[in-house]
Coordinates of C-alpha atoms in Angstrom, one line a residue:
Chain D
X235 CA 123.0 94.7 103.1
X236 CA 123.5 94.4 106.8
X237 CA 125.7 95.6 109.6
X238 CA 128.6 93.2 109.7
X239 CA 131.0 93.1 112.6
X240 CA 134.4 94.1 111.3
X241 CA 135.0 94.4 107.6
X242 CA 135.9 92.1 104.9
X243 CA 139.3 93.3 103.7
X244 CA 139.4 91.0 100.7
X245 CA 136.9 92.9 98.5
X246 CA 139.1 95.5 96.8
X247 CA 142.2 96.1 98.9
X248 CA 145.3 94.3 100.0
X249 CA 144.9 95.3 103.6
X250 CA 146.1 92.6 106.0
X251 CA 143.3 90.8 107.7
X252 CA 143.5 91.3 111.4
X253 CA 145.3 94.5 111.2
X254 CA 145.9 96.0 114.6
X255 CA 143.0 98.3 115.8
X256 CA 145.3 101.2 116.5
X257 CA 145.7 104.0 114.0
X258 CA 149.0 102.6 112.6
X259 CA 148.6 99.3 110.7
X260 CA 151.2 96.6 110.3
X261 CA 152.4 98.3 107.1
X262 CA 153.3 101.4 109.2
X263 CA 150.8 103.6 107.3
X264 CA 149.2 106.2 109.5
X265 CA 145.5 107.0 109.6
X266 CA 146.3 110.5 108.2
X267 CA 148.0 108.8 105.3
X268 CA 144.9 106.7 104.5
X269 CA 142.9 109.9 104.7
X270 CA 145.2 111.5 102.1
X271 CA 144.8 108.5 99.8
X272 CA 141.0 108.5 100.3
X273 CA 140.9 112.2 99.4
X274 CA 143.2 111.9 96.4
X275 CA 140.9 109.2 95.0
X276 CA 138.1 111.7 94.9
X277 CA 139.8 113.3 91.9
X278 CA 140.6 110.1 90.0
X279 CA 139.3 110.2 86.5
X280 CA 138.4 113.9 86.7
X281 CA 140.6 114.9 83.8
X282 CA 141.4 118.6 83.1
X283 CA 139.4 120.3 85.8
X284 CA 140.2 122.6 88.8
X285 CA 140.7 120.6 92.0
X286 CA 139.6 122.8 94.9
X287 CA 140.6 121.1 98.2
X288 CA 139.7 122.9 101.4
X289 CA 141.7 121.8 104.4
X290 CA 145.1 120.4 104.8
X291 CA 144.6 116.6 104.1
X292 CA 142.4 117.3 101.0
X293 CA 145.2 119.6 99.8
X294 CA 147.8 117.0 100.2
X295 CA 145.5 114.5 98.5
X296 CA 144.8 116.7 95.5
X297 CA 148.5 117.3 94.9
X298 CA 149.2 113.6 95.3
X299 CA 146.4 112.8 92.7
X300 CA 148.0 115.3 90.3
X301 CA 151.5 113.8 90.6
X302 CA 150.2 110.3 90.1
X303 CA 147.0 109.2 88.5
X304 CA 145.3 112.6 87.6
X305 CA 148.1 114.6 86.0
X306 CA 145.9 117.1 84.2
X307 CA 144.3 118.6 87.3
X308 CA 144.6 122.3 87.9
X309 CA 145.4 123.6 91.4
X310 CA 145.7 127.1 92.9
X311 CA 148.0 128.5 95.5
X312 CA 144.9 129.1 97.7
X313 CA 144.7 132.7 96.4
X314 CA 144.6 133.9 92.8
X315 CA 147.3 131.9 91.0
X316 CA 147.2 128.5 89.3
X317 CA 150.3 126.7 90.2
X318 CA 151.8 123.9 88.1
X319 CA 153.2 120.6 89.5
X320 CA 156.8 122.1 89.7
X321 CA 155.6 125.1 91.6
X322 CA 155.6 127.5 88.6
X323 CA 152.5 129.7 88.2
X324 CA 150.7 128.8 85.0
X325 CA 147.6 131.0 85.2
X326 CA 145.4 133.5 87.0
X327 CA 142.2 132.7 88.8
X328 CA 141.0 135.6 90.9
X329 CA 137.7 135.1 92.9
X330 CA 135.6 136.6 90.1
X331 CA 136.9 134.0 87.6
X332 CA 136.8 131.3 90.1
X333 CA 133.0 131.9 90.6
X334 CA 132.5 131.8 86.8
X335 CA 134.6 128.6 86.6
X336 CA 132.3 127.0 89.3
X337 CA 129.2 127.7 87.2
X338 CA 131.0 126.3 84.1
X339 CA 131.3 123.0 86.0
X340 CA 135.0 122.2 85.3
X341 CA 135.8 121.8 88.9
X342 CA 135.6 119.3 91.8
X343 CA 135.7 120.9 95.2
X344 CA 136.2 119.1 98.5
X345 CA 134.6 121.3 101.2
X346 CA 134.4 120.9 105.0
X347 CA 131.2 120.2 106.8
X348 CA 130.3 121.2 110.4
X349 CA 127.2 119.1 109.8
X350 CA 126.3 116.6 107.1
X351 CA 123.2 114.5 106.9
X352 CA 122.1 111.2 105.4
X353 CA 121.4 112.7 102.0
X354 CA 124.5 114.8 101.8
X355 CA 123.1 118.2 102.9
X356 CA 125.9 120.2 104.4
X357 CA 126.1 123.0 106.9
X358 CA 129.0 125.4 107.7
X359 CA 126.6 128.3 108.4
X360 CA 125.4 128.0 112.0
X361 CA 124.2 125.5 114.6
X362 CA 120.8 125.8 116.1
X363 CA 117.9 128.0 115.0
X364 CA 119.1 130.2 112.1
X365 CA 117.1 133.2 113.4
X366 CA 119.2 133.1 116.5
X367 CA 121.9 130.5 116.3
X368 CA 123.5 128.9 119.4
X369 CA 126.7 128.8 117.5
X370 CA 127.3 131.1 114.5
X371 CA 129.9 129.6 112.1
X372 CA 131.1 130.9 108.7
X373 CA 127.9 131.4 106.7
X374 CA 126.9 129.4 103.6
X375 CA 129.9 130.6 101.6
X376 CA 129.9 129.0 98.2
X377 CA 128.0 125.8 99.2
X378 CA 124.9 126.6 97.2
X379 CA 126.7 127.5 94.0
X380 CA 129.2 124.7 94.3
X381 CA 126.7 121.9 94.8
X382 CA 124.4 122.9 92.0
X383 CA 127.1 123.4 89.4
X384 CA 130.1 121.0 89.9
X385 CA 130.9 117.8 91.8
X386 CA 131.3 118.5 95.6
X387 CA 133.0 116.0 98.0
X388 CA 133.4 116.6 101.7
X389 CA 136.1 116.1 104.3
X390 CA 135.4 115.6 108.0
X391 CA 138.6 115.2 110.1
X392 CA 136.7 114.2 113.3
X393 CA 133.8 111.8 112.5
X394 CA 131.1 112.1 115.2
X395 CA 127.4 112.1 115.7
X396 CA 127.6 115.9 116.1
X397 CA 128.8 116.2 112.5
X398 CA 126.9 113.2 110.9
X399 CA 123.4 114.4 112.0
X400 CA 119.9 113.2 110.9
X401 CA 119.2 116.7 109.6
X402 CA 121.4 119.7 109.2
X403 CA 120.4 123.0 110.8
X404 CA 121.0 125.1 107.7
X405 CA 121.4 123.7 104.2
X406 CA 124.2 125.4 102.4
X407 CA 125.5 122.5 100.4
X408 CA 122.5 120.8 98.7
X409 CA 122.0 117.1 99.3
X410 CA 120.4 114.6 97.1
X411 CA 116.9 114.8 98.7
X412 CA 116.9 118.6 98.6
X413 CA 118.0 118.7 95.0
X414 CA 115.4 116.2 94.0
X415 CA 112.7 118.1 95.8
X416 CA 113.8 121.4 94.1
X417 CA 113.6 119.9 90.6
X418 CA 115.7 119.7 87.4
X419 CA 117.5 123.1 87.9
X420 CA 118.9 121.7 91.1
X421 CA 119.6 118.1 90.0
X422 CA 121.0 118.8 86.5
X423 CA 124.7 119.2 87.5
X424 CA 124.4 118.0 91.1
X425 CA 126.8 115.3 92.3
X426 CA 128.4 114.4 95.6
X427 CA 131.1 111.8 94.7
X428 CA 132.3 111.0 98.2
X429 CA 132.6 112.0 101.8
X430 CA 135.9 111.2 103.5
X431 CA 136.3 111.2 107.3
X432 CA 139.0 110.0 109.6
X433 CA 137.2 106.7 109.9
X434 CA 136.3 105.9 106.3
X435 CA 134.9 106.8 102.9
X436 CA 131.2 107.3 102.2
X437 CA 129.2 107.7 99.1
X438 CA 125.5 107.8 97.9
X439 CA 125.5 104.7 95.7
X440 CA 122.1 103.5 97.1
X441 CA 118.6 103.3 95.6
X442 CA 117.4 106.3 97.6
X443 CA 120.7 108.2 97.4
X444 CA 121.3 108.0 101.1
X445 CA 124.7 107.6 102.6
X446 CA 126.6 104.3 102.3
X447 CA 129.8 103.1 103.9
X448 CA 132.1 102.7 100.9
X449 CA 135.4 101.8 102.7
X450 CA 136.9 101.7 106.2
X451 CA 140.3 102.9 106.9
X452 CA 142.4 100.0 108.1
X453 CA 142.0 99.7 111.9
X454 CA 138.5 101.0 111.9
X455 CA 135.4 98.8 112.5
X456 CA 131.9 99.1 111.2
X457 CA 130.7 99.4 114.9
X458 CA 133.0 102.3 115.5
X459 CA 131.6 104.1 112.4
X460 CA 128.0 103.3 113.4
X461 CA 128.5 104.6 116.9
X462 CA 130.0 107.9 115.6
X463 CA 127.2 108.5 113.0
X464 CA 123.9 110.1 114.0
X465 CA 121.8 108.3 111.4
X466 CA 121.5 104.9 109.9
X467 CA 124.1 104.2 107.3
X468 CA 123.8 101.7 104.6
X469 CA 126.5 99.1 105.2
X470 CA 127.2 96.6 102.4
X471 CA 127.8 92.9 103.3
X472 CA 131.4 93.3 102.3
X473 CA 133.0 96.5 103.2
X474 CA 136.5 97.0 101.7
X475 CA 139.3 98.7 103.4
X476 CA 140.6 102.0 102.0
X477 CA 143.4 101.0 99.6
X478 CA 147.0 100.9 100.7
X479 CA 149.2 103.7 99.4
X480 CA 152.0 102.5 97.0
X481 CA 155.6 102.9 98.2
X482 CA 156.0 105.8 95.8
X483 CA 152.8 107.5 97.1
X484 CA 154.0 107.1 100.6
X485 CA 157.4 108.6 99.8
X486 CA 155.7 111.5 98.0
X487 CA 153.5 112.3 101.0
X488 CA 156.2 111.9 103.6
X489 CA 159.2 113.5 101.8
X490 CA 157.7 116.0 99.3
X491 CA 154.1 117.0 100.0
X492 CA 154.1 117.1 103.9
X493 CA 157.6 116.6 105.2
X494 CA 156.7 118.3 108.5
X495 CA 153.9 115.8 109.1
X496 CA 151.3 118.5 109.6
X497 CA 148.7 115.8 108.5
X498 CA 149.1 114.1 111.8
X499 CA 147.8 117.3 113.6
X500 CA 144.6 117.1 111.5
X501 CA 144.1 113.4 112.1
X502 CA 145.7 111.5 115.0
X503 CA 147.1 108.0 115.0
Chain P
X30 CA 139.8 166.4 86.0
X31 CA 138.5 167.5 89.4
X32 CA 140.6 167.0 92.5
X33 CA 138.5 164.6 94.7
X34 CA 141.0 164.1 97.5
X35 CA 139.7 164.3 101.0
X36 CA 140.3 162.9 104.4
X37 CA 138.6 159.8 105.7
X38 CA 136.5 161.9 108.1
X39 CA 135.4 164.1 105.2
X40 CA 134.4 161.0 103.2
X41 CA 132.4 159.7 106.1
X42 CA 130.8 163.0 106.7
X43 CA 129.0 162.6 103.4
X44 CA 127.4 159.3 104.6
X45 CA 124.2 159.1 106.6
X46 CA 122.6 156.8 109.1
X47 CA 120.3 154.3 107.5
X48 CA 122.3 154.0 104.2
X49 CA 123.1 150.8 102.4
X50 CA 126.8 150.6 102.3
X51 CA 129.0 148.3 100.2
X52 CA 132.4 147.5 101.6
X53 CA 135.0 146.1 99.2
X54 CA 137.8 143.6 99.8
X55 CA 137.2 140.0 100.8
X56 CA 137.3 138.4 104.3
X57 CA 140.5 139.8 105.9
X58 CA 141.9 141.0 102.6
X59 CA 142.3 144.6 101.4
X60 CA 139.5 146.0 103.4
X61 CA 139.1 149.8 103.6
X62 CA 139.8 149.7 107.3
X63 CA 140.8 153.3 107.7
X64 CA 137.4 154.3 106.3
X65 CA 135.7 151.8 108.7
X66 CA 137.7 153.4 111.6
X67 CA 136.4 156.8 110.4
X68 CA 132.9 155.4 110.4
X69 CA 133.4 154.2 114.0
X70 CA 134.5 157.7 115.0
X71 CA 131.3 159.1 113.5
X72 CA 127.8 158.8 114.9
X73 CA 126.5 157.1 111.7
X74 CA 124.5 154.0 112.5
X75 CA 121.5 151.9 111.4
X76 CA 123.5 150.8 108.3
X77 CA 122.7 148.0 105.9
X78 CA 126.2 146.6 105.1
X79 CA 126.8 144.6 102.0
X80 CA 130.1 142.8 102.2
X81 CA 132.2 139.7 101.6
X82 CA 132.6 140.0 105.4
X83 CA 135.7 140.3 107.4
X84 CA 136.7 142.5 110.3
X85 CA 134.9 145.4 108.7
X86 CA 131.7 143.6 109.5
X87 CA 133.0 142.5 112.9
X88 CA 133.9 146.0 114.1
X89 CA 130.8 147.7 112.8
X90 CA 128.7 145.0 114.4
X91 CA 130.6 145.2 117.7
X92 CA 130.0 148.9 117.7
X93 CA 126.3 148.4 117.1
X94 CA 126.2 150.3 113.8
X95 CA 124.7 147.5 111.6
X96 CA 121.0 147.1 111.4
X97 CA 121.1 144.6 108.5
X98 CA 124.0 142.6 107.0
X99 CA 124.0 141.2 103.4
X100 CA 126.8 138.6 103.2
X101 CA 127.7 135.1 102.2
X102 CA 130.1 134.8 105.2
X103 CA 132.2 136.7 107.7
X104 CA 135.7 135.4 108.3
X105 CA 139.2 136.5 109.3
X106 CA 140.7 134.0 106.9
X107 CA 143.6 132.8 109.1
X108 CA 141.1 132.8 112.0
X109 CA 138.0 131.1 110.4
X110 CA 135.3 132.6 112.6
X111 CA 134.8 136.4 113.0
X112 CA 134.2 136.8 116.8
X113 CA 132.1 139.9 116.8
X114 CA 129.9 138.8 113.9
X115 CA 129.4 135.6 115.8
X116 CA 128.5 137.4 119.0
X117 CA 126.1 139.7 117.2
X118 CA 124.3 136.7 115.5
X119 CA 124.2 134.7 118.7
X120 CA 122.7 137.6 120.6
X121 CA 120.1 138.2 117.9
X122 CA 121.2 141.8 117.3
X123 CA 121.9 141.5 113.6
X124 CA 119.4 141.1 110.8
X125 CA 121.0 139.0 108.1
X126 CA 120.4 138.4 104.5
X127 CA 122.6 135.3 104.1
X128 CA 123.3 134.5 100.5
X129 CA 125.8 132.4 98.5
X130 CA 129.1 134.0 97.3
X131 CA 128.0 133.8 93.6
X132 CA 124.5 135.2 94.3
X133 CA 126.2 138.1 96.0
X134 CA 128.3 138.8 93.0
X135 CA 125.3 138.6 90.6
X136 CA 123.4 141.0 92.9
X137 CA 126.1 143.6 92.5
X138 CA 126.3 142.9 88.8
X139 CA 122.5 143.5 88.5
X140 CA 122.9 146.8 90.3
X141 CA 125.9 147.8 88.2
X142 CA 123.8 147.0 85.0
X143 CA 120.7 148.7 86.3
X144 CA 118.7 145.5 86.2
X145 CA 116.2 144.5 88.8
X146 CA 117.6 141.0 89.1
X147 CA 119.8 138.4 87.4
X148 CA 119.0 134.6 87.1
X149 CA 121.3 132.3 89.1
X150 CA 121.2 128.6 89.6
X151 CA 122.8 128.9 93.1
X152 CA 120.4 129.0 95.9
X153 CA 117.8 126.6 94.5
X154 CA 117.3 123.6 96.9
X155 CA 119.3 125.3 99.7
X156 CA 118.1 126.9 102.9
X157 CA 119.1 130.3 101.5
X158 CA 115.6 130.3 100.0
X159 CA 114.1 129.4 103.4
X160 CA 115.8 132.1 105.4
X161 CA 115.2 134.8 102.7
X162 CA 111.5 134.4 102.1
X163 CA 111.6 137.6 99.9
X164 CA 113.7 135.8 97.2
X165 CA 111.8 135.0 94.1
X166 CA 112.4 132.6 91.3
X167 CA 112.2 133.2 87.5
X168 CA 111.5 130.6 84.8
X169 CA 113.4 130.6 81.5
X170 CA 111.2 131.5 78.5
X171 CA 113.4 129.2 76.4
X172 CA 112.9 125.5 76.2
X173 CA 116.0 123.5 77.3
X174 CA 117.1 121.5 74.3
X175 CA 118.3 118.5 76.2
X176 CA 115.3 118.1 78.5
X177 CA 112.5 119.9 76.8
X178 CA 111.8 121.6 80.1
X179 CA 111.9 125.2 81.3
X180 CA 114.5 125.7 84.0
X181 CA 113.7 127.8 87.1
X182 CA 116.4 130.0 88.7
X183 CA 116.7 132.3 91.6
X184 CA 116.0 135.9 90.5
X185 CA 118.8 137.4 92.5
X186 CA 117.7 141.0 93.2
X187 CA 120.1 143.9 92.5
X188 CA 122.2 144.9 95.5
X189 CA 121.9 148.6 95.0
X190 CA 124.3 150.6 97.2
X191 CA 124.0 154.2 98.5
X192 CA 127.7 154.2 98.9
X193 CA 130.7 152.0 98.4
X194 CA 134.0 152.0 100.4
X195 CA 137.0 150.4 98.9
X196 CA 140.8 150.4 99.4
X197 CA 143.4 150.0 96.5
X198 CA 147.1 150.2 96.3
X199 CA 147.4 153.4 94.2
X200 CA 145.0 156.1 92.9
X201 CA 145.2 159.5 91.3
X202 CA 143.4 162.6 92.6
X203 CA 140.6 162.1 90.2
X204 CA 139.7 158.7 91.4
X205 CA 141.4 156.3 89.0
X206 CA 142.5 153.4 91.1
X207 CA 145.0 150.5 90.6
X208 CA 145.5 147.3 92.4
X209 CA 148.9 145.7 92.6
X210 CA 148.2 142.4 94.3
X211 CA 147.1 139.1 92.8
X212 CA 143.3 139.7 93.1
X213 CA 141.1 142.7 92.3
X214 CA 138.4 141.1 94.5
X215 CA 135.1 142.9 93.5
X216 CA 136.0 146.5 94.2
X217 CA 135.2 147.8 90.7
X218 CA 131.8 146.1 91.0
X219 CA 131.1 147.7 94.4
X220 CA 131.8 151.1 92.9
X221 CA 129.6 150.5 89.8
X222 CA 126.8 149.3 92.0
X223 CA 126.8 152.4 94.2
X224 CA 125.5 155.9 93.8
X225 CA 128.7 157.3 95.4
X226 CA 132.0 155.6 96.0
X227 CA 135.0 156.5 98.2
X228 CA 138.3 155.0 97.4
X229 CA 141.2 155.0 99.9
X230 CA 144.6 154.1 98.8
X231 CA 148.1 153.4 100.1
X232 CA 149.5 156.3 98.0
X233 CA 148.1 159.0 95.8
X234 CA 150.2 159.4 92.6
X235 CA 150.1 161.6 89.5
X236 CA 147.9 160.0 86.7
X237 CA 151.0 159.6 84.6
X238 CA 152.8 157.7 87.3
X239 CA 149.6 155.6 88.0
X240 CA 149.5 154.4 84.4
X241 CA 153.2 154.3 83.5
X242 CA 154.4 150.7 83.2
X243 CA 151.1 149.5 84.5
X244 CA 149.5 146.6 82.7
X245 CA 146.2 148.3 81.7
X246 CA 144.1 145.5 83.3
X247 CA 145.4 146.6 86.7
X248 CA 143.6 149.9 86.3
X249 CA 140.6 148.7 88.3
X250 CA 138.6 151.7 89.3
X251 CA 137.5 154.5 86.9
X252 CA 137.1 158.1 88.1
X253 CA 133.5 158.4 86.8
X254 CA 132.4 156.0 89.5
X255 CA 134.3 157.7 92.3
X256 CA 133.3 160.6 94.5
X257 CA 136.2 160.9 96.9
X258 CA 139.8 159.8 97.1
X259 CA 141.5 159.3 100.5
X260 CA 145.2 158.8 100.9
X261 CA 145.5 156.3 103.7
X262 CA 148.9 154.5 104.0
X263 CA 148.4 151.3 105.9
X264 CA 144.7 152.0 105.4
X265 CA 143.8 148.3 105.1
X266 CA 145.5 147.4 108.4
X267 CA 145.2 144.8 109.9
X268 CA 144.0 143.1 106.7
X269 CA 146.3 142.2 103.9
X270 CA 147.1 144.7 101.1
X271 CA 149.6 142.9 98.9
X272 CA 152.3 143.8 97.9
X273 CA 152.3 147.0 100.1
X274 CA 151.8 145.1 103.3
X275 CA 150.8 141.6 104.5
X276 CA 148.1 140.9 107.0
X277 CA 149.2 141.8 110.6
X278 CA 148.5 138.3 112.0
X279 CA 149.6 139.1 115.5
X280 CA 147.4 142.1 115.7
X281 CA 144.5 140.3 114.1
X282 CA 144.8 137.6 116.9
X283 CA 144.7 140.4 119.5
X284 CA 141.6 141.8 117.8
X285 CA 140.0 138.4 117.8
X286 CA 140.7 137.7 121.5
X287 CA 140.5 141.0 123.3
X288 CA 137.1 142.1 124.6
X289 CA 135.7 144.8 122.2
X290 CA 135.4 147.7 124.8
X291 CA 139.0 147.2 125.7
X292 CA 140.1 147.0 122.1
X293 CA 138.1 150.0 121.1
X294 CA 139.3 152.0 124.1
X295 CA 142.9 151.3 123.4
X296 CA 143.1 151.5 119.6
X297 CA 140.0 153.3 118.3
X298 CA 139.5 156.3 120.7
X299 CA 141.6 158.7 118.6
X300 CA 142.2 159.5 115.0
X301 CA 144.0 157.3 112.4
X302 CA 147.4 158.6 113.5
X303 CA 146.6 157.7 117.1
X304 CA 145.5 154.2 115.9
X305 CA 148.8 153.7 114.1
X306 CA 150.8 154.9 117.1
X307 CA 148.8 152.6 119.4
X308 CA 149.4 149.6 117.1
X309 CA 153.2 150.4 116.9
X310 CA 153.3 150.7 120.7
X311 CA 151.6 147.3 121.1
X312 CA 154.0 145.6 118.7
X313 CA 156.9 147.0 120.6
X314 CA 155.5 145.6 123.8
X315 CA 155.5 142.2 122.2
X316 CA 159.2 142.1 121.3

């Protein structure tokens, strides 16, 4: 494993070698659309579980996954109703039942992260010293219960060294090192399948469960990712590009799921 | 059945400084804002507030009434960060027990069930344990069949409340309350966890009307848990109270952007009627 200039696109995707370095590739697919695909892939193979996307692009991704390769996923309206693929309510999920469902484990959430570190510890609580933060954010919310009970992926729309930090200021979402240190109660159901950013996809498929570059969005280089990451990432010899959307997926994103193009406001290019 | 109807000011007059106060709703959703405004008119202070925090927390913090907050978050939902909660935290003026959403629920459940704690997996391995050094763990007395080990959990302490304040869509004079929106939130649990509970509602109706044509499961609050009933139309304003009224997004944006002294001076100087009049006047200026 070493840092390789550029990425080898031949590994798993059909991305054109030498794709232009701007956000839009030769195929006309935007960066936001690659992000949608990368988020959707988080729920592949999950079966009949609740998909809980937080943020716009994860929401488009989860709905895309359900219409294509993960048809049994459950999704809510963002409040208390479970909504079927055709928009018809199919069930009730108020907060109290949602919290019970979390602990039952049949859920895969994609949360945001104001900070995330090398082992997947996540912070949306505050920046600086917890006793007197320089910047108070939301609070831990459901990070602790989510990470100890069901798979938790993360979405970062603006990849930077301020987000990808060596150590988070307040651990809400539990990372692999923290879970291991806390013992079997913490590790038993703990899993962080992936982190998706505007630059690429990351996972923890390494010996020490530290973060690894899993794929680059077409147009992004390894150097760009390294420069925007505040810790040393594991970079495989061959880094694939995030896969291309199929024509049907692209049509679905553009015409049905996000016809107004709101995704381009979350991720430019 | 006794008539428990009273005004918001009468309800607040039964509260005292230093109390632990649970506030129902969630974020900027169905918060008992008319009761919070009555609290702001009173001199009650030094409160421990237990809340899935929204503008209830923000306003009480801005007015300097909170000594300690127990919460998993504070948010305005459509505006992610609560400005006055942020300011209070960043100035160091607020003691905080920051816990996870599920820990919070189990703390209320423990109190409602008169248990000292309930075991929860959430919290282990996170900094919730670091910033709450008083939190203890508890080890299962039962061997885990799959691992042969004994799991250790957070012993989430009961969140016992001196009083709870909640807002529902309908109630009768005895304190039976019904919600009409999609989510009950945790308002029944707040009432069960509290020694006394005050329920405000959009409209007081006869018991027969309250239960007529109502799916029984929407009858959220039982009178045996309720000490006072306050009729407060628009009493959740500016938070949402579906289906009676949506969140007043424009006014919430004003709340989030206006300096607190100016906001309080313009909207909170008088009684609830004065508040409503001032809000209407502001909306008219905007058109």
